[in-house]
Amino acid sequence: MQTNNPEATQDSSNKQAQNTGRWKLLAVVAVCAFPIIASYFTYYIIKPTGRNNYGALIDPRLYPIPEVQLQVTELDGKASPLAQFKGKWVLLQTGPSDCQEACKKQLFDMQQLRLMQGKERERLERVWLVTDAQPLDTLVMREFDGTSMLRVNSDALKAWLPVEPGGKTSDHFYLIDPLGNLMMRFPKDADPNKIKKDIAKLLKASAIG
């Protein structure tokens, strides 16, 4: 004669509920991750005939953001990690606080590149990583209001960002994706119209950020 064991029945029910919960969680994660996976597959793997990238694609696995080493702060010294921009595309420039003509042109170009994205501009953030502790010119800060101006450890920055042969980090614009991956570098004295096209393609291909 077979008898029912209430504890065994309860354990079995709990395991079934746990398994069901795990599958539901995996399904949600898969649905959320699919858009970015699809966009990366399209952009990195599938290469339609005639497609040319102006910026150099970077393998993010080789250049993970070294948050601790960078010691990113606000201008007043308050910690302000780059992770705060996750969920957005980030156009990045670097350089010393003494912002001369080349630096001002980069800041202006970043400003215009964001505006040129039209209704998609809210998906793009502008960041200037200042490589020293000297005060910034208040006129520059006012003129380029809306650009996040942050300080970093210059040695860690140089170790992180790849440059063209013989170049330096301040020569380039860099692009970080909404997952916090460094994924593109633009050449020295870059053509803003060509940068605009690369960014527009990425925004169109990606469903996030």
Coordinates of N, CA and C in Angstrom, one line a residue:
M1 N 0.8 -1.2 0.0 CA 0.0 0.0 0.0 C 0.9 1.2 0.0
Q2 N 0.6 2.2 -1.0 CA 1.5 3.4 -1.1 C 0.9 4.5 -0.3
T3 N 1.7 5.2 0.5 CA 1.3 6.3 1.3 C 1.9 7.6 0.8
N4 N 1.1 8.7 1.0 CA 1.6 10.0 0.5 C 2.5 10.6 1.6
N5 N 3.6 11.2 1.2 CA 4.5 11.9 2.1 C 4.4 13.4 1.8
P6 N 3.7 14.1 2.7 CA 3.4 15.5 2.5 C 4.7 16.3 2.3
E7 N 5.8 16.0 3.1 CA 7.0 16.7 3.0 C 7.7 16.5 1.6
A8 N 7.7 15.3 1.1 CA 8.2 15.0 -0.2 C 7.4 15.7 -1.3
T9 N 6.1 15.7 -1.2 CA 5.3 16.4 -2.2 C 5.6 17.9 -2.2
Q10 N 5.8 18.5 -1.0 CA 6.1 19.9 -0.8 C 7.4 20.2 -1.5
D11 N 8.4 19.4 -1.2 CA 9.7 19.6 -1.8 C 9.7 19.6 -3.3
S12 N 8.9 18.6 -3.8 CA 8.8 18.5 -5.3 C 8.1 19.7 -5.9
S13 N 7.1 20.2 -5.2 CA 6.4 21.4 -5.7 C 7.4 22.6 -5.6
N14 N 8.2 22.7 -4.6 CA 9.1 23.8 -4.4 C 10.2 23.8 -5.6
K15 N 10.7 22.6 -5.9 CA 11.7 22.5 -6.9 C 11.1 22.8 -8.3
Q16 N 9.8 22.4 -8.5 CA 9.2 22.8 -9.8 C 9.0 24.3 -9.9
A17 N 8.6 24.9 -8.8 CA 8.4 26.4 -8.8 C 9.8 27.1 -9.0
Q18 N 10.8 26.6 -8.4 CA 12.2 27.2 -8.6 C 12.6 27.1 -10.0
N19 N 12.4 25.9 -10.6 CA 12.8 25.6 -12.0 C 12.0 26.5 -12.9
T20 N 10.7 26.7 -12.7 CA 9.9 27.5 -13.5 C 10.4 29.0 -13.4
G21 N 10.7 29.4 -12.2 CA 11.2 30.8 -12.0 C 12.5 31.0 -12.7
R22 N 13.4 30.0 -12.7 CA 14.7 30.2 -13.4 C 14.5 30.3 -14.9
W23 N 13.6 29.5 -15.4 CA 13.4 29.6 -16.9 C 12.7 31.0 -17.2
K24 N 11.8 31.5 -16.4 CA 11.2 32.8 -16.7 C 12.3 33.9 -16.6
L25 N 13.2 33.8 -15.6 CA 14.3 34.8 -15.5 C 15.2 34.7 -16.7
L26 N 15.6 33.5 -17.2 CA 16.4 33.4 -18.3 C 15.7 33.9 -19.6
A27 N 14.4 33.7 -19.7 CA 13.7 34.2 -20.8 C 13.7 35.8 -20.8
V28 N 13.5 36.4 -19.7 CA 13.5 37.8 -19.6 C 14.9 38.4 -19.9
V29 N 16.0 37.7 -19.4 CA 17.3 38.2 -19.7 C 17.6 38.1 -21.2
A30 N 17.2 37.0 -21.8 CA 17.4 36.8 -23.3 C 16.7 37.8 -24.1
V31 N 15.4 38.2 -23.7 CA 14.7 39.2 -24.4 C 15.4 40.5 -24.3
C32 N 15.9 40.9 -23.1 CA 16.5 42.2 -22.9 C 17.9 42.2 -23.6
A33 N 18.6 41.1 -23.7 CA 19.9 41.1 -24.3 C 19.9 41.0 -25.8
F34 N 18.8 40.5 -26.3 CA 18.8 40.2 -27.8 C 19.1 41.4 -28.6
P35 N 18.5 42.6 -28.4 CA 18.7 43.8 -29.2 C 20.2 44.1 -29.3
I36 N 20.9 44.2 -28.2 CA 22.3 44.6 -28.3 C 23.2 43.5 -28.9
I37 N 22.8 42.2 -28.7 CA 23.6 41.1 -29.3 C 23.4 41.2 -30.8
A38 N 22.1 41.4 -31.2 CA 21.8 41.5 -32.6 C 22.6 42.6 -33.3
S39 N 22.6 43.8 -32.6 CA 23.3 44.9 -33.2 C 24.8 44.7 -33.3
Y40 N 25.3 44.1 -32.3 CA 26.8 43.8 -32.4 C 27.1 42.8 -33.5
F41 N 26.2 41.8 -33.6 CA 26.4 40.8 -34.6 C 26.4 41.4 -36.0
T42 N 25.4 42.3 -36.2 CA 25.2 43.0 -37.4 C 26.4 43.9 -37.7
Y43 N 26.9 44.6 -36.7 CA 28.0 45.6 -36.9 C 29.4 45.0 -37.0
Y44 N 29.6 44.0 -36.2 CA 31.0 43.4 -36.2 C 31.1 42.2 -37.1
I45 N 30.1 41.4 -37.2 CA 30.2 40.1 -37.9 C 29.7 40.2 -39.4
I46 N 28.5 40.7 -39.5 CA 28.0 40.8 -40.9 C 28.5 42.0 -41.5
K47 N 29.1 41.9 -42.6 CA 29.8 43.1 -43.3 C 29.2 43.3 -44.7
P48 N 28.1 44.0 -44.8 CA 27.5 44.2 -46.1 C 28.5 44.8 -47.1
T49 N 28.4 44.4 -48.4 CA 29.3 45.0 -49.4 C 29.1 46.5 -49.5
G50 N 30.3 47.1 -49.5 CA 30.3 48.6 -49.6 C 30.2 49.3 -48.3
R51 N 30.1 48.6 -47.2 CA 30.1 49.3 -45.9 C 31.5 49.6 -45.4
N52 N 31.8 50.9 -45.1 CA 33.1 51.3 -44.6 C 32.9 52.1 -43.3
N53 N 33.7 51.7 -42.3 CA 33.7 52.4 -41.1 C 34.8 53.5 -41.1
Y54 N 34.4 54.7 -40.7 CA 35.5 55.7 -40.6 C 36.3 55.5 -39.4
G55 N 35.7 55.3 -38.3 CA 36.4 55.0 -37.0 C 36.9 53.6 -37.0
A56 N 38.0 53.4 -36.2 CA 38.6 52.1 -36.1 C 37.9 51.4 -35.0
L57 N 37.3 50.2 -35.3 CA 36.7 49.4 -34.3 C 37.7 48.8 -33.3
I58 N 37.3 48.8 -32.1 CA 38.1 48.3 -31.0 C 37.4 47.1 -30.4
D59 N 38.2 46.0 -30.1 CA 37.7 44.9 -29.4 C 37.6 45.2 -27.9
P60 N 36.4 45.4 -27.4 CA 36.3 45.8 -26.0 C 36.9 44.9 -25.0
R61 N 37.0 43.6 -25.4 CA 37.7 42.7 -24.4 C 39.1 43.0 -24.1
L62 N 39.7 43.7 -25.1 CA 41.2 44.0 -24.9 C 41.4 45.4 -24.2
Y63 N 40.3 46.1 -24.1 CA 40.4 47.4 -23.4 C 39.2 47.7 -22.4
P64 N 39.1 46.8 -21.4 CA 38.0 47.1 -20.4 C 38.3 48.4 -19.7
I65 N 37.3 49.1 -19.3 CA 37.4 50.3 -18.6 C 38.0 50.1 -17.2
P66 N 39.2 50.6 -16.9 CA 39.8 50.4 -15.5 C 39.3 51.4 -14.5
E67 N 38.1 51.3 -14.1 CA 37.4 52.3 -13.3 C 38.3 52.7 -12.0
V68 N 38.8 51.6 -11.3 CA 39.6 51.9 -10.1 C 40.8 52.7 -10.4
Q69 N 41.5 52.3 -11.4 CA 42.8 53.0 -11.8 C 42.6 54.4 -12.3
L70 N 41.5 54.6 -13.1 CA 41.2 55.9 -13.7 C 40.9 57.0 -12.6
Q71 N 40.3 56.6 -11.5 CA 40.0 57.5 -10.4 C 39.2 58.7 -10.9
V72 N 38.2 58.4 -11.7 CA 37.4 59.5 -12.3 C 36.7 60.3 -11.2
T73 N 36.8 61.7 -11.3 CA 36.1 62.5 -10.3 C 35.5 63.7 -11.1
E74 N 34.6 64.4 -10.3 CA 34.1 65.7 -10.8 C 35.2 66.7 -10.6
L75 N 35.1 67.9 -11.1 CA 36.1 68.9 -11.0 C 36.4 69.3 -9.6
D76 N 35.4 69.0 -8.7 CA 35.6 69.3 -7.3 C 36.2 68.2 -6.5
G77 N 36.5 67.1 -7.2 CA 37.2 65.9 -6.5 C 36.2 64.8 -6.1
K78 N 34.9 65.0 -6.3 CA 33.9 64.0 -5.9 C 34.0 62.8 -6.9
A79 N 34.0 61.6 -6.4 CA 34.1 60.4 -7.3 C 32.9 60.4 -8.3
S80 N 33.2 60.1 -9.5 CA 32.2 60.2 -10.6 C 32.6 59.2 -11.7
P81 N 32.4 57.9 -11.4 CA 32.9 56.8 -12.3 C 32.2 56.9 -13.7
L82 N 32.8 56.4 -14.7 CA 32.2 56.4 -16.0 C 31.0 55.5 -16.1
A83 N 30.9 54.5 -15.1 CA 29.7 53.7 -15.1 C 28.4 54.4 -15.0
Q84 N 28.5 55.7 -14.6 CA 27.3 56.5 -14.5 C 26.6 56.7 -15.9
F85 N 27.4 56.5 -16.9 CA 26.8 56.8 -18.3 C 26.3 55.5 -18.9
K86 N 26.3 54.4 -18.2 CA 25.8 53.1 -18.8 C 24.3 53.4 -19.2
G87 N 24.0 52.8 -20.4 CA 22.7 53.0 -21.0 C 22.7 54.1 -22.0
K88 N 23.8 54.8 -22.2 CA 24.0 55.9 -23.1 C 25.2 55.6 -24.0
W89 N 25.2 56.1 -25.2 CA 26.4 56.2 -26.0 C 27.2 57.4 -25.6
V90 N 28.5 57.2 -25.4 CA 29.4 58.2 -24.9 C 30.5 58.6 -25.9
L91 N 30.5 59.9 -26.4 CA 31.6 60.4 -27.2 C 32.6 61.0 -26.3
L92 N 33.8 60.6 -26.4 CA 34.8 60.9 -25.4 C 36.0 61.6 -26.0
Q93 N 36.5 62.7 -25.3 CA 37.8 63.3 -25.6 C 38.6 63.5 -24.4
T94 N 39.9 63.6 -24.5 CA 40.8 63.7 -23.4 C 41.7 64.9 -23.6
G95 N 42.4 65.4 -22.5 CA 43.4 66.4 -22.7 C 43.5 67.2 -21.4
P96 N 44.6 68.1 -21.4 CA 44.9 68.9 -20.2 C 43.9 70.0 -20.0
S97 N 43.9 70.6 -18.8 CA 42.9 71.6 -18.5 C 43.2 72.9 -19.3
D98 N 44.4 73.1 -19.8 CA 44.8 74.3 -20.6 C 44.3 74.0 -22.0
C99 N 43.0 74.3 -22.2 CA 42.3 73.9 -23.5 C 42.5 75.0 -24.6
Q100 N 43.5 74.7 -25.5 CA 43.8 75.6 -26.6 C 42.9 75.3 -27.8
E101 N 43.3 75.8 -28.9 CA 42.5 75.8 -30.1 C 42.0 74.3 -30.5
A102 N 43.0 73.4 -30.5 CA 42.7 72.0 -30.9 C 41.6 71.4 -30.0
C103 N 41.8 71.7 -28.7 CA 40.9 71.2 -27.6 C 39.5 71.8 -27.8
K104 N 39.5 73.1 -28.0 CA 38.2 73.8 -28.2 C 37.5 73.3 -29.4
K105 N 38.3 73.0 -30.5 CA 37.6 72.5 -31.7 C 37.0 71.1 -31.4
Q106 N 37.7 70.3 -30.7 CA 37.1 69.0 -30.3 C 35.8 69.2 -29.5
L107 N 35.8 70.0 -28.5 CA 34.6 70.3 -27.7 C 33.5 70.8 -28.6
F108 N 33.8 71.7 -29.5 CA 32.8 72.2 -30.4 C 32.3 71.1 -31.3
D109 N 33.2 70.3 -31.9 CA 32.8 69.2 -32.8 C 31.9 68.2 -32.0
M110 N 32.2 67.9 -30.8 CA 31.4 67.0 -30.0 C 30.0 67.6 -29.8
Q111 N 29.9 68.9 -29.5 CA 28.7 69.6 -29.4 C 27.8 69.4 -30.6
Q112 N 28.4 69.7 -31.8 CA 27.7 69.6 -33.0 C 27.3 68.2 -33.4
L113 N 28.2 67.3 -33.1 CA 27.9 65.9 -33.5 C 26.6 65.4 -32.7
R114 N 26.5 65.8 -31.5 CA 25.3 65.4 -30.8 C 24.1 66.1 -31.4
L115 N 24.2 67.4 -31.7 CA 23.0 68.1 -32.3 C 22.7 67.5 -33.7
M116 N 23.7 67.0 -34.5 CA 23.4 66.5 -35.8 C 22.7 65.1 -35.8
Q117 N 22.6 64.5 -34.6 CA 21.8 63.3 -34.5 C 20.3 63.5 -34.4
G118 N 19.9 64.8 -34.4 CA 18.5 65.1 -34.5 C 17.7 64.5 -33.3
K119 N 16.7 63.8 -33.5 CA 15.8 63.3 -32.4 C 16.5 62.2 -31.6
E120 N 17.6 61.7 -32.2 CA 18.4 60.6 -31.5 C 19.5 61.2 -30.5
R121 N 19.6 62.6 -30.5 CA 20.7 63.2 -29.7 C 20.7 62.9 -28.3
E122 N 19.5 62.6 -27.7 CA 19.4 62.3 -26.2 C 20.1 61.0 -25.9
R123 N 20.4 60.2 -26.9 CA 21.1 58.9 -26.6 C 22.6 59.1 -26.5
L124 N 23.1 60.3 -26.9 CA 24.5 60.5 -26.9 C 25.0 61.5 -25.9
E125 N 26.0 61.1 -25.0 CA 26.6 61.9 -24.0 C 27.9 62.4 -24.5
R126 N 28.3 63.6 -24.0 CA 29.7 64.1 -24.4 C 30.5 64.2 -23.1
V127 N 31.7 63.6 -23.1 CA 32.5 63.6 -21.9 C 34.0 64.1 -22.3
W128 N 34.5 65.0 -21.5 CA 35.9 65.4 -21.6 C 36.6 65.0 -20.3
L129 N 37.6 64.1 -20.5 CA 38.4 63.6 -19.4 C 39.6 64.5 -19.3
V130 N 39.7 65.3 -18.2 CA 40.8 66.2 -18.0 C 41.9 65.5 -17.3
T131 N 43.1 65.7 -17.9 CA 44.2 64.9 -17.4 C 45.2 65.5 -16.4
D132 N 44.7 66.6 -15.8 CA 45.5 67.2 -14.8 C 44.6 67.9 -13.7
A133 N 45.2 68.4 -12.7 CA 44.4 69.0 -11.6 C 44.3 70.5 -11.6
Q134 N 44.7 71.1 -12.7 CA 44.6 72.6 -12.8 C 43.2 73.0 -13.0
P135 N 42.8 74.2 -12.6 CA 41.4 74.7 -12.8 C 41.2 74.9 -14.3
L136 N 39.9 74.7 -14.7 CA 39.5 75.0 -16.1 C 39.1 76.4 -16.3
D137 N 39.3 76.9 -17.5 CA 38.8 78.2 -17.9 C 37.3 78.3 -17.8
T138 N 36.8 79.2 -17.0 CA 35.3 79.3 -16.8 C 34.6 79.6 -18.1
L139 N 35.3 80.4 -19.0 CA 34.6 80.7 -20.3 C 34.5 79.4 -21.2
V140 N 35.4 78.5 -21.1 CA 35.3 77.2 -21.8 C 34.2 76.4 -21.2
M141 N 34.1 76.4 -19.9 CA 33.1 75.6 -19.2 C 31.7 76.1 -19.6
R142 N 31.5 77.5 -19.7 CA 30.2 78.0 -20.1 C 29.9 77.8 -21.5
E143 N 30.9 77.9 -22.4 CA 30.7 77.8 -23.8 C 30.3 76.3 -24.2
F144 N 30.8 75.4 -23.5 CA 30.5 74.0 -23.8 C 29.7 73.3 -22.7
D145 N 28.8 74.1 -22.1 CA 28.0 73.6 -21.0 C 27.1 72.4 -21.6
G146 N 27.0 71.4 -20.8 CA 26.4 70.1 -21.3 C 27.3 69.0 -21.5
T147 N 28.6 69.4 -21.7 CA 29.7 68.4 -21.7 C 30.1 68.0 -20.3
S148 N 30.1 66.7 -20.0 CA 30.6 66.3 -18.7 C 32.1 66.4 -18.6
M149 N 32.6 67.3 -17.7 CA 34.0 67.5 -17.6 C 34.5 66.9 -16.4
L150 N 35.3 65.8 -16.5 CA 35.7 65.0 -15.4 C 37.3 64.9 -15.4
R151 N 37.8 64.7 -14.2 CA 39.3 64.5 -14.1 C 39.6 63.0 -14.0
V152 N 40.8 62.7 -14.5 CA 41.2 61.3 -14.5 C 42.7 61.2 -14.1
N153 N 43.1 60.0 -13.7 CA 44.5 59.7 -13.6 C 45.1 59.6 -15.0
S154 N 46.0 60.5 -15.3 CA 46.5 60.5 -16.7 C 47.3 59.2 -17.1
D155 N 48.1 58.7 -16.2 CA 48.8 57.5 -16.5 C 47.9 56.3 -16.8
A156 N 46.9 56.1 -16.0 CA 45.9 55.1 -16.2 C 45.2 55.3 -17.5
L157 N 44.9 56.5 -17.9 CA 44.2 56.8 -19.1 C 45.1 56.4 -20.3
K158 N 46.4 56.7 -20.3 CA 47.3 56.4 -21.3 C 47.4 54.9 -21.5
A159 N 47.4 54.2 -20.4 CA 47.5 52.7 -20.4 C 46.2 52.1 -20.9
W160 N 45.1 52.8 -20.8 CA 43.8 52.2 -21.3 C 43.5 52.5 -22.7
L161 N 43.6 53.7 -23.2 CA 43.1 54.1 -24.5 C 44.1 53.8 -25.6
P162 N 43.8 53.1 -26.6 CA 44.7 52.8 -27.8 C 44.8 54.0 -28.6
V163 N 46.0 54.3 -29.2 CA 46.2 55.5 -30.0 C 46.8 55.0 -31.4
E164 N 46.8 55.9 -32.3 CA 47.5 55.7 -33.6 C 49.0 55.7 -33.4
P165 N 49.8 55.0 -34.2 CA 51.2 55.0 -34.0 C 51.8 56.4 -33.9
G166 N 52.5 56.6 -32.9 CA 53.1 58.0 -32.7 C 52.2 59.0 -32.2
G167 N 51.0 58.6 -31.9 CA 50.0 59.6 -31.4 C 49.8 59.6 -29.9
K168 N 48.8 60.4 -29.5 CA 48.5 60.5 -28.1 C 47.0 60.5 -27.9
T169 N 46.5 60.2 -26.7 CA 45.0 60.1 -26.5 C 44.3 61.3 -26.9
S170 N 44.9 62.5 -26.7 CA 44.1 63.7 -26.9 C 44.0 64.0 -28.4
D171 N 44.6 63.2 -29.3 CA 44.4 63.3 -30.7 C 43.1 62.8 -31.2
H172 N 42.4 61.9 -30.4 CA 41.3 61.2 -30.8 C 40.0 61.5 -30.1
F173 N 38.9 61.2 -30.8 CA 37.6 60.9 -30.2 C 37.5 59.4 -30.0
Y174 N 36.8 59.0 -28.9 CA 36.5 57.6 -28.6 C 35.0 57.5 -28.4
L175 N 34.5 56.3 -28.7 CA 33.1 56.0 -28.5 C 32.9 54.8 -27.5
I176 N 32.1 55.0 -26.5 CA 31.8 53.9 -25.6 C 30.3 53.6 -25.8
D177 N 30.0 52.3 -25.8 CA 28.6 51.8 -26.1 C 27.8 51.9 -24.8
P178 N 26.5 51.6 -24.9 CA 25.6 51.7 -23.7 C 25.9 50.6 -22.6
L179 N 26.6 49.6 -23.0 CA 27.0 48.6 -22.0 C 28.3 48.9 -21.3
G180 N 28.9 50.1 -21.6 CA 30.1 50.5 -21.0 C 31.4 49.9 -21.6
N181 N 31.3 49.6 -22.9 CA 32.4 49.0 -23.7 C 33.0 50.0 -24.6
L182 N 34.4 50.2 -24.5 CA 35.1 51.0 -25.5 C 35.0 50.3 -26.8
M183 N 34.5 50.9 -27.8 CA 34.3 50.2 -29.1 C 34.8 50.9 -30.4
M184 N 35.2 52.2 -30.3 CA 35.6 52.8 -31.5 C 36.5 54.0 -31.2
R185 N 37.5 54.2 -32.1 CA 38.4 55.3 -32.0 C 38.4 56.0 -33.4
F186 N 38.3 57.4 -33.3 CA 38.3 58.1 -34.6 C 39.7 58.8 -34.8
P187 N 40.1 59.0 -36.0 CA 41.5 59.4 -36.3 C 41.8 60.9 -35.8
K188 N 43.0 61.2 -35.8 CA 43.4 62.6 -35.5 C 42.9 63.5 -36.5
D189 N 42.4 64.7 -36.1 CA 41.8 65.7 -37.0 C 40.7 65.1 -37.8
A190 N 39.8 64.4 -37.0 CA 38.7 63.6 -37.7 C 37.7 64.6 -38.3
D191 N 37.1 64.1 -39.4 CA 36.1 64.8 -40.1 C 34.8 64.6 -39.4
P192 N 34.2 65.6 -38.8 CA 32.9 65.4 -38.1 C 31.8 64.8 -38.9
N193 N 31.7 65.1 -40.2 CA 30.6 64.5 -41.0 C 30.8 63.0 -41.1
K194 N 32.0 62.5 -41.2 CA 32.2 61.1 -41.2 C 32.0 60.4 -39.9
I195 N 32.3 61.1 -38.8 CA 32.0 60.6 -37.5 C 30.5 60.5 -37.3
K196 N 29.8 61.6 -37.8 CA 28.4 61.6 -37.7 C 27.7 60.3 -38.3
K197 N 28.3 60.0 -39.5 CA 27.7 58.8 -40.2 C 27.9 57.5 -39.4
D198 N 29.1 57.4 -38.8 CA 29.4 56.2 -38.0 C 28.4 56.1 -36.8
I199 N 28.3 57.2 -36.1 CA 27.4 57.2 -35.0 C 26.0 57.0 -35.4
A200 N 25.5 57.6 -36.5 CA 24.1 57.4 -36.9 C 23.9 55.9 -37.2
K201 N 24.9 55.2 -37.8 CA 24.7 53.8 -38.1 C 24.5 53.0 -36.9
L202 N 25.4 53.3 -35.9 CA 25.3 52.6 -34.6 C 24.0 52.8 -33.9
L203 N 23.5 54.0 -33.9 CA 22.3 54.3 -33.2 C 21.1 53.6 -33.9
K204 N 21.2 53.5 -35.2 CA 20.1 52.8 -36.0 C 20.2 51.3 -35.7
A205 N 21.4 50.8 -35.6 CA 21.6 49.3 -35.4 C 21.2 48.9 -34.0
S206 N 21.3 49.8 -33.1 CA 21.1 49.4 -31.7 C 19.8 49.8 -31.2
A207 N 19.1 48.9 -30.4 CA 17.9 49.2 -29.8 C 18.0 49.7 -28.4
I208 N 19.2 49.8 -27.9 CA 19.4 50.3 -26.5 C 20.2 51.6 -26.6
G209 N 20.2 52.3 -25.4 CA 21.0 53.5 -25.4 C 20.3 54.7 -26.0

